Each structure stands twice: as structure tokens, then as C-alpha cells.
């Protein structure tokens, strides 16, 4: 079930200690927020965000729009043989609120449509086909979120292994 939800929790192990890893991460993350006019071609840094104490919050820099791009929040903890990084990926708050409202409204319409289809004494194949549209909208909305988020989260999970100089130990 967790594979279907638009958030992930990942665990990495790095041979670098917490201080070394934070210093390395500082070099790999662009602290400047990109504007829509920025060109990513001339900057080798693939992520933008901030680092504070032993936490970080970053997003992958892309030259296209994707509202389902994950926000990556991480915490670095010392471990016996280096450090352990706990990473949580999720949607922005704006997208969460919008999708909950939109999918909620479509779901309510689906309930009403299902009630009409199941308990109506009349059957008209010409008009009843159009009553399936809310169900297609619901499935399409869920698929849009999942495909958009999971595609980007897989890219980020792979990038994080390189950036953190770590191996993923648990997904």
C-alpha cells in the first residue's frame, strides 16, 4: 500500500561521519532558490535547498514544470561506521491540499453516480456510458499523482546515493 502513496521514507548509510557529510552536502546543494528565469545549463548543482543543523530540505532542479516533484527532507545521524541518513520525500503542501480537495469532490460525485447506476430502474446505454466519466477522472487523477511523483522520486533516490556518498539500506 505504501508504494501507492505519494511519499517515501528512505534510509541511507554513508562511510562519512556527520560533519564530513554535512560539509560535502553543502558543496552539492545550491542555496539560491531558482526563479523561472534561471538557466540550469550553466550550473552543475542538481539540487536546491537549505541545510540547517543536521537536517536538509532540498528539491531537484529541473528545467520543466512538475507539480509532483518531491520535497526531500533529511536528517543525518552519527553511526558506528559513518552516518545514517533518514530521508522523507513528499509532495508540497499546496499540491497535497489541492489534490485532496479535487479527488474528494470527484469521489463524492462517483458515489452519487454509483448510487444512480445501481439503484436506477431505467437503463439507457447511451447516457449511462457518460456516467462513467467521474470514475475515469478519479483513476486518472490518482494515476497522474502517482506517475508524476514516483518517476521523480526514483530519480532523486538514485541521485541521493551519489550526493550523500551513501548506499540505500532500506526503502
PDB file of N, CA and C in Angstrom, residues 66-68 91 98-99 102-103 137-151:
ATOM      1  N   UNK A  66       6.818  20.378 -13.006  1.00  0.00           N
ATOM      2  CA  UNK A  66       6.230  19.150 -12.482  1.00  0.00           C
ATOM      3  C   UNK A  66       5.780  19.456 -11.056  1.00  0.00           C
ATOM      4  N   UNK A  67       4.483  19.627 -10.878  1.00  0.00           N
ATOM      5  CA  UNK A  67       3.959  19.931  -9.550  1.00  0.00           C
ATOM      6  C   UNK A  67       4.156  18.778  -8.577  1.00  0.00           C
ATOM      7  N   UNK A  68       4.429  17.590  -9.103  1.00  0.00           N
ATOM      8  CA  UNK A  68       4.571  16.410  -8.255  1.00  0.00           C
ATOM      9  C   UNK A  68       6.031  16.113  -7.923  1.00  0.00           C
ATOM     10  N   UNK A  91       5.021  15.402  -1.333  1.00  0.00           N
ATOM     11  CA  UNK A  91       4.532  16.495  -2.163  1.00  0.00           C
ATOM     12  C   UNK A  91       4.570  17.803  -1.388  1.00  0.00           C
ATOM     13  N   UNK A  98      -4.581  20.729  -2.734  1.00  0.00           N
ATOM     14  CA  UNK A  98      -5.332  20.775  -3.985  1.00  0.00           C
ATOM     15  C   UNK A  98      -5.817  19.380  -4.380  1.00  0.00           C
ATOM     16  N   UNK A  99      -4.937  18.376  -4.321  1.00  0.00           N
ATOM     17  CA  UNK A  99      -5.306  17.026  -4.756  1.00  0.00           C
ATOM     18  C   UNK A  99      -6.325  16.393  -3.803  1.00  0.00           C
ATOM     19  N   UNK A 102      -9.620  18.130  -4.777  1.00  0.00           N
ATOM     20  CA  UNK A 102     -10.068  17.713  -6.115  1.00  0.00           C
ATOM     21  C   UNK A 102     -10.519  16.253  -6.124  1.00  0.00           C
ATOM     22  N   UNK A 103      -9.668  15.366  -5.588  1.00  0.00           N
ATOM     23  CA  UNK A 103     -10.033  13.940  -5.553  1.00  0.00           C
ATOM     24  C   UNK A 103     -11.236  13.699  -4.637  1.00  0.00           C
ATOM     25  N   UNK A 137     -12.134  10.060 -14.198  1.00  0.00           N
ATOM     26  CA  UNK A 137     -11.441  11.226 -13.631  1.00  0.00           C
ATOM     27  C   UNK A 137     -10.736  10.865 -12.329  1.00  0.00           C
ATOM     28  N   UNK A 138     -11.381  10.063 -11.499  1.00  0.00           N
ATOM     29  CA  UNK A 138     -10.773   9.648 -10.237  1.00  0.00           C
ATOM     30  C   UNK A 138      -9.528   8.804 -10.487  1.00  0.00           C
ATOM     31  N   UNK A 139      -9.650   7.807 -11.348  1.00  0.00           N
ATOM     32  CA  UNK A 139      -8.491   6.959 -11.656  1.00  0.00           C
ATOM     33  C   UNK A 139      -7.392   7.754 -12.349  1.00  0.00           C
ATOM     34  N   UNK A 140      -7.780   8.658 -13.249  1.00  0.00           N
ATOM     35  CA  UNK A 140      -6.794   9.491 -13.937  1.00  0.00           C
ATOM     36  C   UNK A 140      -6.058  10.416 -12.987  1.00  0.00           C
ATOM     37  N   UNK A 141      -6.775  11.008 -12.033  1.00  0.00           N
ATOM     38  CA  UNK A 141      -6.148  11.887 -11.044  1.00  0.00           C
ATOM     39  C   UNK A 141      -5.162  11.148 -10.162  1.00  0.00           C
ATOM     40  N   UNK A 142      -5.557   9.952  -9.719  1.00  0.00           N
ATOM     41  CA  UNK A 142      -4.659   9.141  -8.890  1.00  0.00           C
ATOM     42  C   UNK A 142      -3.425   8.727  -9.692  1.00  0.00           C
ATOM     43  N   UNK A 143      -3.631   8.302 -10.937  1.00  0.00           N
ATOM     44  CA  UNK A 143      -2.508   7.893 -11.794  1.00  0.00           C
ATOM     45  C   UNK A 143      -1.573   9.069 -12.058  1.00  0.00           C
ATOM     46  N   UNK A 144      -2.134  10.256 -12.285  1.00  0.00           N
ATOM     47  CA  UNK A 144      -1.322  11.438 -12.550  1.00  0.00           C
ATOM     48  C   UNK A 144      -0.394  11.741 -11.364  1.00  0.00           C
ATOM     49  N   UNK A 145      -0.927  11.684 -10.167  1.00  0.00           N
ATOM     50  CA  UNK A 145      -0.121  11.944  -8.974  1.00  0.00           C
ATOM     51  C   UNK A 145       0.949  10.875  -8.823  1.00  0.00           C
ATOM     52  N   UNK A 146       0.543   9.617  -8.948  1.00  0.00           N
ATOM     53  CA  UNK A 146       1.491   8.523  -8.718  1.00  0.00           C
ATOM     54  C   UNK A 146       2.617   8.499  -9.759  1.00  0.00           C
ATOM     55  N   UNK A 147       2.265   8.629 -11.017  1.00  0.00           N
ATOM     56  CA  UNK A 147       3.293   8.586 -12.061  1.00  0.00           C
ATOM     57  C   UNK A 147       4.222   9.793 -11.942  1.00  0.00           C
ATOM     58  N   UNK A 148       3.637  10.983 -11.745  1.00  0.00           N
ATOM     59  CA  UNK A 148       4.454  12.186 -11.606  1.00  0.00           C
ATOM     60  C   UNK A 148       5.387  12.120 -10.412  1.00  0.00           C
ATOM     61  N   UNK A 149       4.882  11.682  -9.277  1.00  0.00           N
ATOM     62  CA  UNK A 149       5.698  11.638  -8.057  1.00  0.00           C
ATOM     63  C   UNK A 149       6.715  10.503  -8.102  1.00  0.00           C
ATOM     64  N   UNK A 150       6.268   9.297  -8.409  1.00  0.00           N
ATOM     65  CA  UNK A 150       7.167   8.136  -8.361  1.00  0.00           C
ATOM     66  C   UNK A 150       8.301   8.237  -9.372  1.00  0.00           C
ATOM     67  N   UNK A 151       8.029   8.795 -10.551  1.00  0.00           N
ATOM     68  CA  UNK A 151       9.089   8.969 -11.547  1.00  0.00           C
ATOM     69  C   UNK A 151      10.183   9.877 -10.994  1.00  0.00           C
TER      70      UNK A 151
END
